[in-house]
XYZ file of C-alpha atoms in Angstrom:
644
model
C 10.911 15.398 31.486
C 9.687 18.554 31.001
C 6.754 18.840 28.071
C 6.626 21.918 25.796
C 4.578 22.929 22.717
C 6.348 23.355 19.511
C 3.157 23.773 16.696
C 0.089 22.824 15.869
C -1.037 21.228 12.528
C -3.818 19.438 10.847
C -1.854 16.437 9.915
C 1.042 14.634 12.017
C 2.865 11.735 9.693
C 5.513 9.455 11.678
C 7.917 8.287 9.323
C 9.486 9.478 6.000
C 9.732 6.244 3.936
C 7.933 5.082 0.912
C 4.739 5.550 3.014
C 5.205 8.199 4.920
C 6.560 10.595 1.842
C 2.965 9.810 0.115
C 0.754 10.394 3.317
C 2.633 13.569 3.642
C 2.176 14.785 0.265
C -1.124 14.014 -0.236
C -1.909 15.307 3.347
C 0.081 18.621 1.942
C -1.896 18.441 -1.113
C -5.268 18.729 0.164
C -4.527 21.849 1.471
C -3.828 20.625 4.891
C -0.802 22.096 6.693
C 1.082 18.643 7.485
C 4.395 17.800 9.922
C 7.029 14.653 9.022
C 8.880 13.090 11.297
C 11.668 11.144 10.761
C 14.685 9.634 12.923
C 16.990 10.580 10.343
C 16.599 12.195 7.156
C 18.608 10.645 5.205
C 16.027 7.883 5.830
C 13.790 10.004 3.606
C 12.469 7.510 0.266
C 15.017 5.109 1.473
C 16.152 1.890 -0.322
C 17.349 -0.381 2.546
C 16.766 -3.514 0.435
C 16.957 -3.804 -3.871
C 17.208 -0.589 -5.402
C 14.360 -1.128 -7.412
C 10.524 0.255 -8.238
C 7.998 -1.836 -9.468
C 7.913 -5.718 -10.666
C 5.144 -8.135 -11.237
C 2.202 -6.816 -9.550
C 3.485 -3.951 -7.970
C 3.816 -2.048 -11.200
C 0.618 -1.866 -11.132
C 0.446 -0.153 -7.926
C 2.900 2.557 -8.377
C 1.036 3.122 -11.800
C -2.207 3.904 -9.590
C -0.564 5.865 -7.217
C 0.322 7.785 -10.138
C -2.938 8.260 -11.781
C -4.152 8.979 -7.935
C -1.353 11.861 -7.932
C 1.189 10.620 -5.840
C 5.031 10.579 -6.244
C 6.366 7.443 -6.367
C 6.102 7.051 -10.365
C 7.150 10.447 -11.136
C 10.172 9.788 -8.693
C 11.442 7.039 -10.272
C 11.159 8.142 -13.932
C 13.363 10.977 -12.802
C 16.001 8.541 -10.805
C 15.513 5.430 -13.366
C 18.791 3.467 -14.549
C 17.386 0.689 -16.206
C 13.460 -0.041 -17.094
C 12.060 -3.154 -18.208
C 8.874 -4.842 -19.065
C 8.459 -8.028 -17.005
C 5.673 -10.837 -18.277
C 5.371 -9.935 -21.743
C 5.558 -13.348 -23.147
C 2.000 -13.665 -21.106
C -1.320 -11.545 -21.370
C -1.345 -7.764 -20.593
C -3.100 -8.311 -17.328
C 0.216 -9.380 -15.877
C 2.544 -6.986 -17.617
C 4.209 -5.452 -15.108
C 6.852 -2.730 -15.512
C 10.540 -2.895 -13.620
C 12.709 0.070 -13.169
C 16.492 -0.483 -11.430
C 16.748 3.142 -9.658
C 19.977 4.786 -8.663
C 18.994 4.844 -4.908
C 20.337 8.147 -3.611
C 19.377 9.686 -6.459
C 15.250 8.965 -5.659
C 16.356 9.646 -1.649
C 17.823 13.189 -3.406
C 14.576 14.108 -5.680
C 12.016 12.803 -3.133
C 13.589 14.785 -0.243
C 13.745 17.948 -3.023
C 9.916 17.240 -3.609
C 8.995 17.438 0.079
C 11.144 20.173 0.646
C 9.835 22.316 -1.658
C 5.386 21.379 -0.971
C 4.346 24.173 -0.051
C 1.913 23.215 3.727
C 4.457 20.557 4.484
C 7.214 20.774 7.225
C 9.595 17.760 7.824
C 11.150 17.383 11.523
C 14.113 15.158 12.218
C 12.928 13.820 15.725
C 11.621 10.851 17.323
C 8.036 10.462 18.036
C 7.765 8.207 21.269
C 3.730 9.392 22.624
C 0.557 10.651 21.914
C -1.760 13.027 23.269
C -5.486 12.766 23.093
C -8.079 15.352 23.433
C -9.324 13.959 27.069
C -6.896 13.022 29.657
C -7.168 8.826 29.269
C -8.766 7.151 32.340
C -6.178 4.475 33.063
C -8.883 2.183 33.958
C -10.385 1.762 30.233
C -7.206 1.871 28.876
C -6.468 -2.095 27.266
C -10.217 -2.862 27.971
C -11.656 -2.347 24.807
C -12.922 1.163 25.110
C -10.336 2.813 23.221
C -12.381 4.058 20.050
C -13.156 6.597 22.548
C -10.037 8.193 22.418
C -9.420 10.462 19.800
C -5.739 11.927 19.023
C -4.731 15.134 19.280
C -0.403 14.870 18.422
C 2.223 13.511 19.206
C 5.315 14.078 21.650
C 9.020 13.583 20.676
C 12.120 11.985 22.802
C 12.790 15.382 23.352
C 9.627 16.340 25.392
C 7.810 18.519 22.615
C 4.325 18.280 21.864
C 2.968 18.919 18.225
C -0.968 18.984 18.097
C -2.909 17.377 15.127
C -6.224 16.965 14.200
C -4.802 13.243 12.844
C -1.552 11.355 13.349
C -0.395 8.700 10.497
C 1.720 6.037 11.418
C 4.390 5.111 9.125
C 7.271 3.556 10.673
C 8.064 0.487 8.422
C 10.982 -1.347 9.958
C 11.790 0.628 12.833
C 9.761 -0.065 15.473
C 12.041 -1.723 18.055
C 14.264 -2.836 14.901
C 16.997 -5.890 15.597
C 19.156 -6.709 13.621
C 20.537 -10.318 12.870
C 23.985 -11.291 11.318
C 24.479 -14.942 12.881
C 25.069 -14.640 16.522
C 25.052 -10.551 16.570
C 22.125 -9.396 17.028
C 22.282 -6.037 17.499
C 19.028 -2.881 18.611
C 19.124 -0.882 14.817
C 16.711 0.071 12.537
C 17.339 -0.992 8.487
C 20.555 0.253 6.746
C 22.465 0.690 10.555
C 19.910 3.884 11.282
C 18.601 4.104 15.128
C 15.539 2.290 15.566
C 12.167 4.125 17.474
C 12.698 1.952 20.625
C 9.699 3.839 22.559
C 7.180 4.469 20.976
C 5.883 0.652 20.668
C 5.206 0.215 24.734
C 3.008 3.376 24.338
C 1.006 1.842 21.760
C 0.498 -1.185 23.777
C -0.268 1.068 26.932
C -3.352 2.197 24.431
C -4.567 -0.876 23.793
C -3.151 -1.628 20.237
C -1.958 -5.072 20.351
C 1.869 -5.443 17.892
C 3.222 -8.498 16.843
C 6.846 -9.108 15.295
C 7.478 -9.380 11.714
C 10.844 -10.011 10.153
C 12.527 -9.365 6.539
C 16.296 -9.336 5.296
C 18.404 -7.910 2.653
C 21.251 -9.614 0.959
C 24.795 -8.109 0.990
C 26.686 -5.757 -1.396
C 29.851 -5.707 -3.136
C 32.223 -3.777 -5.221
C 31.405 -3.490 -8.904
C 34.671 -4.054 -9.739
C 35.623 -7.464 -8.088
C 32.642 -9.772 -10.009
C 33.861 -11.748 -13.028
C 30.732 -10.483 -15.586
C 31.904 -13.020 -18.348
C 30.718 -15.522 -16.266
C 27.078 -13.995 -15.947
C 24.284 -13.345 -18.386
C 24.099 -9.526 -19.408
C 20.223 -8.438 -18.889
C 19.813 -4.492 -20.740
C 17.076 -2.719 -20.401
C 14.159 -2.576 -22.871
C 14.878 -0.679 -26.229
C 11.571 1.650 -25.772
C 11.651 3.105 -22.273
C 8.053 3.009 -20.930
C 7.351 5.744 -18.031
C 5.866 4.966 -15.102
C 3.800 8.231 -14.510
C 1.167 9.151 -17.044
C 2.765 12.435 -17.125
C 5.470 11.221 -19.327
C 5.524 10.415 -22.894
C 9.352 9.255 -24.035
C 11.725 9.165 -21.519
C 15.528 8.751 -22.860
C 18.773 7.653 -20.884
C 21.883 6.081 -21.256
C 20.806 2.791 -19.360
C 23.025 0.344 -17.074
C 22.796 -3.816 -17.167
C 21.813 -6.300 -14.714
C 23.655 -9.333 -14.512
C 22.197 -13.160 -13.728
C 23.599 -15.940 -12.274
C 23.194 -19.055 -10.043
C 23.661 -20.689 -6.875
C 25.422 -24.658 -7.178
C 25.403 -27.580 -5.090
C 28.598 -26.009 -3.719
C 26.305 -23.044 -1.947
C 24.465 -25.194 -0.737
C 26.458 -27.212 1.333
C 28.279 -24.554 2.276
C 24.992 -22.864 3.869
C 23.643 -26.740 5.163
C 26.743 -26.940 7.110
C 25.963 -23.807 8.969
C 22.155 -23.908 9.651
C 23.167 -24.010 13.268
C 24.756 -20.566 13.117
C 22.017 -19.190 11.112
C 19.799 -16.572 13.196
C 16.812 -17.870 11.464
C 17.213 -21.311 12.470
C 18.962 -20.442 15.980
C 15.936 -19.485 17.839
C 17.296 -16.220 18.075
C 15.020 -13.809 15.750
C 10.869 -14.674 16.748
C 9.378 -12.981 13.863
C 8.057 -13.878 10.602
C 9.347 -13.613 7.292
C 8.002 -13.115 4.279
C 6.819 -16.374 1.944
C 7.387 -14.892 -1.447
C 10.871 -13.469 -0.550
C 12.640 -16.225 1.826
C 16.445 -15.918 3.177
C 18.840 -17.981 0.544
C 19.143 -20.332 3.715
C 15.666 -20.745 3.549
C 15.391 -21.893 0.615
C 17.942 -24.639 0.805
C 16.082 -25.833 3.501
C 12.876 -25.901 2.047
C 13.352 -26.580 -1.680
C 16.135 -29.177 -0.866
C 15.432 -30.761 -4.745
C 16.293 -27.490 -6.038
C 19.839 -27.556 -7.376
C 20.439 -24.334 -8.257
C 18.555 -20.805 -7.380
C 19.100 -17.743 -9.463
C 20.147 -14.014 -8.919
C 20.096 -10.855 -10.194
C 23.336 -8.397 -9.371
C 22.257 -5.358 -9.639
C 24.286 -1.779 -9.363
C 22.716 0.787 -6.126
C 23.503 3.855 -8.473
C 25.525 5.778 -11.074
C 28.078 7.193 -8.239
C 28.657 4.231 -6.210
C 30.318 1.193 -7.259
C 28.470 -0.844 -4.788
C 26.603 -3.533 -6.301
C 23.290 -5.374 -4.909
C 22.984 -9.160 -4.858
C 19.208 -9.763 -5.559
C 17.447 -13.395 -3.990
C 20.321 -14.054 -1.472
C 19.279 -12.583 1.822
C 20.594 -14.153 4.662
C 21.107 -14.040 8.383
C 24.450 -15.910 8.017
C 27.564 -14.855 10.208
C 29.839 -13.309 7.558
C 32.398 -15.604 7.469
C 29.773 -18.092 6.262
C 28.323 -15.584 3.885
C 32.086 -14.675 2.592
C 32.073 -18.633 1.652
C 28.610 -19.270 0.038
C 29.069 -15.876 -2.192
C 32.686 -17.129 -3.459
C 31.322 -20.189 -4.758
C 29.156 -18.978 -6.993
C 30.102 -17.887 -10.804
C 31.085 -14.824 -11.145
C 31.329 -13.514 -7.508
C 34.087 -16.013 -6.634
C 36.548 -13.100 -5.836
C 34.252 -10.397 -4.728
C 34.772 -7.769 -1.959
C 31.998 -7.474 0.447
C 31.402 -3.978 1.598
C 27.871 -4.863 3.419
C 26.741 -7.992 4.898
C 23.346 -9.518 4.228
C 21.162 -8.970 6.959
C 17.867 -9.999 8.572
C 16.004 -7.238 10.645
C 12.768 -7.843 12.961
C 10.560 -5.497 13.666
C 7.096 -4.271 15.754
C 3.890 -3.833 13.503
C 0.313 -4.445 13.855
C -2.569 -6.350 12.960
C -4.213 -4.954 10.049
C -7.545 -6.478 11.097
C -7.414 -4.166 13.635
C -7.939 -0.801 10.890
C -10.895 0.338 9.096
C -11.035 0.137 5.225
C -9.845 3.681 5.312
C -6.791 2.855 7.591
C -8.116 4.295 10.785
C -7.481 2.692 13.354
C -10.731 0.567 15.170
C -9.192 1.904 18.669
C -8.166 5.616 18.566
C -10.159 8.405 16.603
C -7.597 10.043 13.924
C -5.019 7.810 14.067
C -4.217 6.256 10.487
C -1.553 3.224 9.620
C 0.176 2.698 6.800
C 3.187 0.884 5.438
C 5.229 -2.320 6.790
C 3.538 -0.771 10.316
C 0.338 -2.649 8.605
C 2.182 -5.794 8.308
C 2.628 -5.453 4.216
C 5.959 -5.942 2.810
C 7.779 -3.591 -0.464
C 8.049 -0.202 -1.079
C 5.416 -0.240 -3.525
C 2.511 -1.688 -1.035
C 3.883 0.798 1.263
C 3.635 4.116 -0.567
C 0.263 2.870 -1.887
C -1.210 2.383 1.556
C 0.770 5.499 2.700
C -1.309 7.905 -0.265
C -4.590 6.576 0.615
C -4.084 7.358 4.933
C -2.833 11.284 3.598
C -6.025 11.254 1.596
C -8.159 9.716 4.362
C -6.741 11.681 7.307
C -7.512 14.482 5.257
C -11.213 13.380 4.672
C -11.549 12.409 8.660
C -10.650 16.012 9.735
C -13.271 17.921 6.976
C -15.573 15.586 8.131
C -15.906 13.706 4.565
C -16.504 10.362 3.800
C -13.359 8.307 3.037
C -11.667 7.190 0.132
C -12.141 3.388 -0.551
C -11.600 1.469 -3.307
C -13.209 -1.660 -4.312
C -11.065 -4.806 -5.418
C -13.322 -4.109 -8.717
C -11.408 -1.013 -8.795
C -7.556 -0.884 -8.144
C -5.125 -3.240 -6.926
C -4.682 -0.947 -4.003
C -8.559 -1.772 -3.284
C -7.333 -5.557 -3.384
C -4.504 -4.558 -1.352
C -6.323 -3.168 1.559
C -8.927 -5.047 1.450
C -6.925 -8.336 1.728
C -5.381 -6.501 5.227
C -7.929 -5.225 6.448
C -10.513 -7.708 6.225
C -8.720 -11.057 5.688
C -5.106 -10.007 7.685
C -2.021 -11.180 7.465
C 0.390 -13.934 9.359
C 3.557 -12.697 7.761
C 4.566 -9.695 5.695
C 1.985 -9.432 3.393
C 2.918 -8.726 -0.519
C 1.115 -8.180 -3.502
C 0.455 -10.633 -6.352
C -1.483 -10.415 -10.005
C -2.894 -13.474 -8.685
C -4.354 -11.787 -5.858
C -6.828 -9.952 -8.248
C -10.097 -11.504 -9.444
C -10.215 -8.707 -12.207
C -7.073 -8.234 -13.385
C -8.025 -7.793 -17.105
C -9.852 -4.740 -15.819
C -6.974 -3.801 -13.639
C -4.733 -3.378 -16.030
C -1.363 -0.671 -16.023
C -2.701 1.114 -18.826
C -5.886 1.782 -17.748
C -4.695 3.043 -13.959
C -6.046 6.789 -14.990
C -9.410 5.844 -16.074
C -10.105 4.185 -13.055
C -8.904 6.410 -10.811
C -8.064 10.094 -12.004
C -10.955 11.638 -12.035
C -11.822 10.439 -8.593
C -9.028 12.119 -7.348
C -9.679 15.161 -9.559
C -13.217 15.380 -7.610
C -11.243 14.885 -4.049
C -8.738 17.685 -4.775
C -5.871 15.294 -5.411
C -5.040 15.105 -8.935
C -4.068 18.610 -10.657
C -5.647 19.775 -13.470
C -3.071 19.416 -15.837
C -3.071 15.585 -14.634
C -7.171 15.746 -15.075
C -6.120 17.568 -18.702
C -3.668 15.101 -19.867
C -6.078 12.308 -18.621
C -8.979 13.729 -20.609
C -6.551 13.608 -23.824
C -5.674 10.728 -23.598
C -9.649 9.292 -22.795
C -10.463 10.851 -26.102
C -7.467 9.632 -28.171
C -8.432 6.393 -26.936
C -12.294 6.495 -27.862
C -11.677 8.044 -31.433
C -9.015 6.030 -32.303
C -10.836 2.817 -31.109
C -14.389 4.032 -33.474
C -12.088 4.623 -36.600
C -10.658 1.039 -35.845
C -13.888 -0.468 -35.738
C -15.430 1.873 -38.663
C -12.033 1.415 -41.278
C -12.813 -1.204 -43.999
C -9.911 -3.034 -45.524
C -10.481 -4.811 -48.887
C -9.335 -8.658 -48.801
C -6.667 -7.599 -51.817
C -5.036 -5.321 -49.109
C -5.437 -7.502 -46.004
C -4.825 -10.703 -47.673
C -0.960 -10.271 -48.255
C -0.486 -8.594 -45.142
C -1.856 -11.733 -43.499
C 0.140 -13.919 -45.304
C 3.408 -12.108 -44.868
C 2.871 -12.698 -40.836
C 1.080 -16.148 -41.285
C -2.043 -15.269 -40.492
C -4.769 -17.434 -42.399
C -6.790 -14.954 -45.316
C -9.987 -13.179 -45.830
C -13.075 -13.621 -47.724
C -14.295 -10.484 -47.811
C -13.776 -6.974 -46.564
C -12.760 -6.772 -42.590
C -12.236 -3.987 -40.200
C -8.888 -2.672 -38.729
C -10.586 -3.811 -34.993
C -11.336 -7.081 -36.861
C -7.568 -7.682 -37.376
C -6.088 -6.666 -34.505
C -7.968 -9.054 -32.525
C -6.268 -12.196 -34.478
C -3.251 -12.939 -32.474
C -0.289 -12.648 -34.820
C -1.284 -8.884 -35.591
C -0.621 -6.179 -33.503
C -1.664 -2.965 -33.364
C 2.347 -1.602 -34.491
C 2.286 -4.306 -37.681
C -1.263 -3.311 -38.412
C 0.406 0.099 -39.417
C 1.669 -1.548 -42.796
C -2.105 -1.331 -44.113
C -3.394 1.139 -41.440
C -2.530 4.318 -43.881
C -4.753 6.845 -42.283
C -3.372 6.526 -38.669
C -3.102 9.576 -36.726
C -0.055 10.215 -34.286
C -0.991 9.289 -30.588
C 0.220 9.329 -27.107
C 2.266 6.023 -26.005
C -0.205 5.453 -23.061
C -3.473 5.624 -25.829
C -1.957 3.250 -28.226
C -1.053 0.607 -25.723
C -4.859 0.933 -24.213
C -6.218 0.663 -27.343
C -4.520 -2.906 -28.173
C -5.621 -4.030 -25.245
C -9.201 -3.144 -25.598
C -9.785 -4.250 -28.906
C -7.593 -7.955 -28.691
C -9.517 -8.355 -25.711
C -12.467 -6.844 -25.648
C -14.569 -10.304 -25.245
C -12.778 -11.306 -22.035
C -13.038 -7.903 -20.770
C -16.527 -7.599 -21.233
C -16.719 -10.822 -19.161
C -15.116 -9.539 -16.652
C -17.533 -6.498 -16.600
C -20.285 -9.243 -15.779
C -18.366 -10.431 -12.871
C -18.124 -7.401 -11.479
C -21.141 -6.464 -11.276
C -22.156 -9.998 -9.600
C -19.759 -9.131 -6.926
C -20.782 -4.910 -6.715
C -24.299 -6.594 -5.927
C -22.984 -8.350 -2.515
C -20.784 -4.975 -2.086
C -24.248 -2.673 -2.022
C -25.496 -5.029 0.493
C -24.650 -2.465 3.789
C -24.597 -4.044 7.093
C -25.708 -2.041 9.873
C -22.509 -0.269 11.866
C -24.080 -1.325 14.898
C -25.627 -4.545 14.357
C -25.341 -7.030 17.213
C -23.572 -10.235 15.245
C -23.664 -12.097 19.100
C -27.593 -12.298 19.478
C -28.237 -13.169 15.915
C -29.400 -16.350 15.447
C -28.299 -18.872 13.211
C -24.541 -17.437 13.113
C -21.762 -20.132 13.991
C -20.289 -18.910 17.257
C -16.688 -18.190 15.413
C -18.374 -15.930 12.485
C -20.515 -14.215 15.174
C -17.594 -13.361 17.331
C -15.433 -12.542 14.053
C -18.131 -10.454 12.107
C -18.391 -8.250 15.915
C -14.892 -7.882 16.178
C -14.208 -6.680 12.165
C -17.458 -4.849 11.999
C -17.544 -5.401 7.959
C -19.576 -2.683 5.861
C -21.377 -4.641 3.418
C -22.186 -8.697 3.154
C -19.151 -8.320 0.104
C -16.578 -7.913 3.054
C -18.065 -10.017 5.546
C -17.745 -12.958 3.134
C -14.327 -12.457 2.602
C -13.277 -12.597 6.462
C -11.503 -15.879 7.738
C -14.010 -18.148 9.427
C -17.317 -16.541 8.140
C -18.646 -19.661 6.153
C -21.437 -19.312 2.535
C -24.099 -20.718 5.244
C -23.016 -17.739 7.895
C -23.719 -15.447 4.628
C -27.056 -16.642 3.621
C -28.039 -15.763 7.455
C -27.086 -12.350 7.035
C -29.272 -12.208 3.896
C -32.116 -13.535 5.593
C -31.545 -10.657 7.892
C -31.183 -8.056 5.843
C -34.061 -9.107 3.729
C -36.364 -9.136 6.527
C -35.495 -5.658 7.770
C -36.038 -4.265 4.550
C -39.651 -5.643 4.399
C -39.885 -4.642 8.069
C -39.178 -1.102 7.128
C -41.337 -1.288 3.911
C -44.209 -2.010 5.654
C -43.421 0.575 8.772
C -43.301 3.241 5.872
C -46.404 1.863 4.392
């Protein structure tokens, strides 16, 4: 086929879902002029599985992606049908906020946003090559060598070429997609789009090594055919909480969940079908994710179980499609027809879309830099499920931080990397990149050793102004930030600096069963007893000033926990010590002795940065550790004395 050039850009993204839309418009951003390709564009911000933003742990991230200026957050206030505030009953490290989105409506608004970034063009095509700035000797190609190369664009099924200074991959699910239902199996990308069914053997042909993954999504159903008095109603919260730190009060009309259960009856009914299950078949060789199994899955494993629960769920405000949360399945649907109709509630729905499984080509993410360059080609970035993560949240986290980087590789700037003391997109990464991942990866709280520090509320502080300082964040972001820093740090010294008498805090206390005073106490005092919060405090608190949601919620936090906090402070900077430790780029890990033969060959493969990373790679042991020390030690007193 006949090649032709078609442009030339600074930034090339491959993909246009949750990952792609963030590389692109922080590529875009930054002032670089940036091209989009997707298959289809209605795959554009797409919601192939729940129709939902956010959730325990991953609230977190799309709060940082906010305070980083991204879009997911400011997306889904606009598209939000129901928001809620999971893990309150527990500490606010794990608060996590929920919103239920009307689907098409966040495809509609992100696909407005990109259509209207100025520096950003979006191309519905296929992207099945590369092209490099050297024609590739043939002979060093799968050898090892490949860091040599260094991309130029990429070429579409049509035969035209689009230069780039950096290419970002972003193809979540689509890479040689199947698709499972039963016996079918069937060559389609997620939601019944066409999947990219080239451009996998070229990446191979380059040396860059895929594996198969595998996820599912459980079926929908018409609104209309479920028996709701036979469910528990879950509303939304009263007080709507945004996710983006652009928004104050947000107000809508908002639209239930429902809950219900699986029975002994759904189970048998899927037990007596394992054998036409896809998962269990033989037929679909990828792995699924842990923390999200198939509902036939987990009657296999949790077999004591007698019940599992799920959530329905509607897709949107103009569909009456509804989404059955916790029962994917690679079922035939016959079967799936007869485990749905035994449970309450959905024993006369109408199917409209099966439950599927889909497997899919991605990589190993131990094969990417910190930054999400690739260790093989020059300018080529991964992001997304591609980087063997699961959600839309991990995906359009990773996906903002390769726009930023691939924008910071072609100024010839140092990248953007955050520490695991930092952001739980630092933990994120870090967990890919340095300790991988044998099935789709997914975030957790309990992934974080600093979670009291990573907290939602405090997302901006810890990561606005660093953006402000790359060129990211806007200034009415940096602005609004800056308010809020100071509402925060005068409201917390008139906390600490207001006296209240014990003949005004006494019968306060009392009234909420708090045990009295002796003497005089301050406001910060009080709200670090349990039963008080800062919104009670008010009663006594007659001097309060009016503040921003996002400053009153930080300020609880602070103050209740300001002991465990500062802690946490001391932990970190234990662990900053071991992360200032820099390891040579091009040590030689093989001829150092004392190194066991597996950390040796591990530590040359992952080339870490600092003695902080290499202790967190599989197979490098405390001992392996304490030999790097010794090394490091002894080549600072070497060059001492050489300076000397």
């Amino acid at each position: 086929m006949e090649r032709y050039l078609m442009g030339e850009y600074d930034i090339a993204v491959i993909g246009a879902g949750h990952a792609g839309c963030e590389a692109a418009l922080a590529s875009a951003r930054l002032g670089n002029k940036t091209i989009m390709f997707s298959i289809n564009l209605e795959a554009i911000a797409m919601m192939p599985c729940n129709p939902a933003i956010g959730g325990t742990g991953k609230g977190h991230l799309v709060r940082e992606i906010d305070a980083l200026g991204g879009e997911m957050g400011i997306n889904i206030d606009k598209t939000f049908i129901q928001s809620r505030m999971l893990n309150t009953a527990k500490g606010p490290a794990v608060h996590s906020l929920r919103a239920q989105a009307d689907k098409a409506w966040y495809h509609r608004e992100m696909k407005k946003t990109i259509e209207a970034q100025p520096n950003l063009d979006m191309k519905q095509d296929e992207i099945v090559d590369f092209i490099f700035d050297e024609e590739i000797d043939s002979q060093t190609v799968g050898t090892g060598n490949e860091g040599n190369l260094r991309i130029s664009g990429v070429i579409t099924k049509t035969g035209a070429i689009y230069k780039a200074k950096a290419v970002i991959i972003a193809t979540g699910t689509f890479l040689k997609g199947k698709i499972f239902i039963g016996e079918s199996v069937t060559s389609s990308g997620p939601n019944g789009l066409a999947p990219a069914t080239e451009l996998s053997d070229n990446l191979k042909k380059y040396g860059i090594e895929l594996r198969r993954f595998k996820t599912g999504t459980p079926a929908r159903a018409l609104a209309r055919t479920f028996d709701y008095s036979k469910m528990t109603e879950q509303k939304g919260d009263p007080q709507i909480v945004p996710f983006s730190f652009m928004n104050e009060n947000l107000n809508r009309e908002q639209i239930s969940c429902w809950l219900t259960y699986t029975n002994e009856e759904t189970h048998n009914v899927i037990r007596a079908n394992f054998h036409r299950s896809a998962l269990f078949g033989g037929q679909i060789e990828g792995i699924g994710p842990r923390y999200c199994p198939s509902i036939e899955d987990k009657v296999n494993r949790f077999a004591d179980k007698l019940r599992h629960q799920l959530f329905v769920e509607p897709e949107g405000l103009d569909t009456d499609e509804m989404y059955i949360q916790g029962m994917s399945s690679s079922l035939p649907e016959d079967v799936q027809r007869d485990f749905y109709h035994t449970i309450e509630g959905l024993e006369n729905i109408t199917i409209t879309r099966p439950a599927y499984a889909i497997e899919y080509d991605c990589i190993d993410p131990l094969t990417l830099k910190p930054s999400l360059e690739s260790r093989k080609i020059n300018g080529l970035f991964c992001a997304g499920q591609f980087n063997g993560s699961s959600g839309y949240e991990e995906a359009a986290a990773q996906g903002l931080i390769a726009g930023i980087n691939a924008s910071m590789f072609i100024s010839g700037k140092n990248p953007l990397v955050l520490g695991r003391d930092e952001a739980y997109i630092g933990v994120l990464i870090d967990d890919l990149v340095t300790k991988g991942t044998n099935e789709p990866y997914r975030i957790m709280t309990s992934r974080a050793e600093y979670r009291l520090l990573l907290r939602q509320d405090n997302a901006d502080d810890r990561l606005t102004e660093r953006s402000y300082r790359l060129g990211l964040a806007t200034e009415e972001r940096y602005k609004k930030h800056l308010a809020k820093k100071s509402e925060v740090l005068e409201e917390r010294e008139r906390l600490e600096n207001t006296l209240i008498p014990k003949s005004v805090a006494n019968p306060f206390l009392e009234q909420i069963g708090s045990s009295p005073i002796d003497g005089s106490i301050s406001l910060a005092e009080l709200l670090k007893r349990p039963e008080v919060t800062y919104e009670n405090l008010s009663e006594i608190d007659v001097n309060r000033p009016p503040l921003s949601y996002h400053a009153k919620t930080q300020i609880a936090v602070e103050i209740k926990y300001s002991g465990y906090i500062e802690k946490q402070k001391e932990q970190v900077e234990k662990f900053k010590r071991m992360e200032f430790k820099k390891l040579p780029h091009d040590f030689n890990y093989l001829d150092l002795s004392g190194l066991r033969i597996e950390a040796a060959q591990k530590l040359d493969k992952m080339r870490p940065e600092s003695i902080g990373q290499a202790s967190r790679i599989s197979g490098v042991s405390p001992a392996d550790i304490n030999v790097l020390l010794v090394y490091l030690e002894k080549s600072r007193r070497k060059q001492r004395n050489n300076n000397e």
